[in-house]
Amino acid sequence: TAYARADVSIIKNNPNIILLYSDTDSGFVIGSLPAEIVSDITLGKWKLEDEYIYSIFLGPKMYACKSISGHEYSKVKGYKETIPLEILSKFLNVNHSESLSQTRWFKFVKNSYIKVDDNSNFKLRITDLKRNLIYDGNQLVGTESIKINTIQKP
């Protein structure tokens, strides 16, 4: 993980790259990365996996994209299914939330038992736990770092 973060920092700290979102092992940029750091076959280099025409990044591990070919891809931490871009777009509105269901498996190793819950409820909402949310009226338009000016001792 530390090595991957160091790799991502090369992109984050390059003023010629417009970084939209990054995770431990991936990044979404506008334009192209420098040719010397990209390769489909060399271990440790970046790989172009797809090109997108529309993307929404709502928080850590919560995003959706539509590729040039029309394929939709989404990632939401804790939810295994693809969530359509149309549904995730609704989260750009203030206080929007969705209740989704998914199949979850619960393992009880001690009893040699697996329980399958076909209608496990999943509450989806964006939070401001890691970044301040910036709204223009009721529309989410960006985020900013949380700044701590003083630390209050208990």
Coordinates of C-alpha atoms in Angstrom, one line a residue:
T1 CA 0.0 0.0 0.0
A2 CA 2.8 2.5 0.8
Y3 CA 4.5 1.9 -2.5
A4 CA 1.2 2.4 -4.3
R5 CA 0.6 5.7 -2.4
A6 CA 4.1 6.9 -3.4
D7 CA 3.2 6.1 -7.1
V8 CA -0.1 8.0 -6.9
S9 CA 1.7 11.0 -5.3
I10 CA 3.7 11.3 -8.5
I11 CA 0.5 12.0 -10.3
K12 CA -1.1 14.1 -7.5
N13 CA 2.0 16.4 -7.3
N14 CA 2.4 16.9 -11.1
P15 CA 1.0 20.4 -12.0
N16 CA 0.5 19.2 -15.7
I17 CA -1.9 16.4 -14.7
I18 CA -5.6 17.2 -13.8
L19 CA -6.4 14.5 -11.3
L20 CA -10.1 14.0 -10.7
Y21 CA -10.0 11.0 -8.3
S22 CA -7.4 8.6 -6.9
D23 CA -7.4 5.5 -4.8
T24 CA -4.6 3.2 -3.7
D25 CA -4.2 1.6 -7.1
S26 CA -6.0 3.8 -9.6
G27 CA -6.5 7.3 -10.8
F28 CA -8.9 9.2 -13.0
V29 CA -7.3 12.1 -15.0
I30 CA -8.3 14.5 -17.7
G31 CA -6.1 13.9 -20.7
S32 CA -3.2 11.5 -20.9
L33 CA -0.4 10.5 -18.5
P34 CA 3.2 11.0 -19.5
A35 CA 4.3 8.1 -21.8
E36 CA 7.2 7.1 -19.6
I37 CA 5.0 6.1 -16.7
V38 CA 2.4 4.1 -18.8
S39 CA 2.7 0.5 -20.0
D40 CA 0.3 -2.4 -20.5
I41 CA 3.0 -4.9 -19.8
T42 CA 5.7 -3.4 -17.5
L43 CA 5.1 -4.1 -13.8
G44 CA 4.9 -1.0 -11.6
K45 CA 3.8 1.3 -14.4
W46 CA 0.3 2.8 -14.9
K47 CA -2.1 1.0 -17.3
L48 CA -4.9 2.6 -19.3
E49 CA -8.0 0.6 -18.5
D50 CA -10.6 2.7 -20.2
E51 CA -11.6 6.2 -21.3
Y52 CA -14.7 7.8 -19.9
I53 CA -17.0 10.5 -21.3
Y54 CA -18.9 11.1 -18.0
S55 CA -17.9 10.5 -14.4
I56 CA -19.2 11.3 -10.9
F57 CA -17.0 11.1 -7.8
L58 CA -19.0 11.4 -4.7
G59 CA -16.5 10.3 -2.0
P60 CA -13.9 7.7 -1.2
K61 CA -14.7 4.5 -3.1
M62 CA -18.0 6.0 -4.3
Y63 CA -18.1 6.8 -8.0
A64 CA -19.6 5.9 -11.4
C65 CA -18.4 6.4 -15.0
K66 CA -19.7 6.0 -18.5
S67 CA -17.1 4.8 -21.1
I68 CA -16.7 6.0 -24.6
S69 CA -18.3 2.6 -25.7
G70 CA -21.3 3.3 -23.5
H71 CA -20.5 0.8 -20.7
E72 CA -21.3 2.0 -17.2
Y73 CA -19.1 1.2 -14.3
S74 CA -19.6 2.0 -10.6
K75 CA -17.9 1.4 -7.4
V76 CA -19.5 1.8 -4.0
K77 CA -17.7 0.5 -0.9
G78 CA -19.8 -2.2 0.7
Y79 CA -22.1 -2.8 -2.3
K80 CA -21.3 -5.5 -4.8
E81 CA -23.7 -4.7 -7.6
T82 CA -23.4 -2.0 -10.2
I83 CA -25.4 1.1 -9.4
P84 CA -26.6 2.9 -12.5
L85 CA -25.1 6.3 -13.2
E86 CA -28.6 7.7 -13.2
I87 CA -29.1 6.7 -9.5
L88 CA -25.7 8.0 -8.4
S89 CA -26.3 11.3 -10.2
K90 CA -29.2 11.9 -7.7
F91 CA -26.6 12.2 -4.9
L92 CA -25.5 15.5 -6.4
N93 CA -28.6 16.9 -4.7
V94 CA -28.5 17.9 -1.0
N95 CA -29.4 15.2 1.5
H96 CA -30.2 12.5 -1.1
S97 CA -30.1 8.9 0.1
E98 CA -31.1 5.6 -1.3
S99 CA -32.0 2.2 0.3
L100 CA -30.8 -0.7 -1.8
S101 CA -30.9 -4.4 -1.2
Q102 CA -28.3 -7.0 -1.9
T103 CA -27.5 -10.6 -1.2
R104 CA -25.1 -11.0 1.7
W105 CA -23.5 -14.2 3.0
F106 CA -22.8 -14.5 6.7
K107 CA -20.3 -17.2 7.8
F108 CA -20.6 -18.9 11.2
V109 CA -17.4 -20.9 11.3
K110 CA -17.9 -22.2 14.8
N111 CA -21.2 -23.8 13.8
S112 CA -20.2 -24.7 10.2
Y113 CA -23.1 -22.7 9.0
I114 CA -23.6 -20.1 6.2
K115 CA -26.7 -17.8 6.2
V116 CA -27.7 -16.2 2.9
D117 CA -29.7 -13.0 3.2
D118 CA -31.3 -12.1 -0.1
N119 CA -32.7 -8.8 1.0
S120 CA -30.0 -7.2 3.1
N121 CA -30.7 -3.5 3.3
F122 CA -27.9 -1.1 2.2
K123 CA -28.3 2.6 3.0
L124 CA -26.4 4.8 0.6
R125 CA -25.5 8.4 1.3
I126 CA -22.6 10.7 0.9
T127 CA -20.9 12.1 4.0
D128 CA -18.6 14.9 5.0
L129 CA -16.5 12.7 7.3
K130 CA -13.3 13.1 5.3
R131 CA -14.0 16.2 3.2
N132 CA -16.2 19.3 3.4
L133 CA -19.0 19.2 0.8
I134 CA -19.5 22.4 -1.3
Y135 CA -23.0 23.1 -2.6
D136 CA -24.3 25.7 -5.0
G137 CA -27.9 26.0 -3.9
N138 CA -28.9 22.3 -3.6
Q139 CA -26.3 21.0 -6.1
L140 CA -23.0 19.4 -4.9
V141 CA -20.3 21.1 -6.9
G142 CA -17.1 20.1 -5.1
T143 CA -15.3 19.2 -1.9
E144 CA -12.4 20.7 0.0
S145 CA -10.0 19.4 2.7
I146 CA -11.1 19.6 6.3
K147 CA -8.8 22.1 8.1
I148 CA -8.2 21.8 11.8
N149 CA -7.1 25.2 13.2
T150 CA -6.9 24.3 16.8
I151 CA -7.2 21.1 18.8
Q152 CA -9.4 21.3 21.9
K153 CA -8.1 19.2 24.8
P154 CA -10.8 17.5 26.8

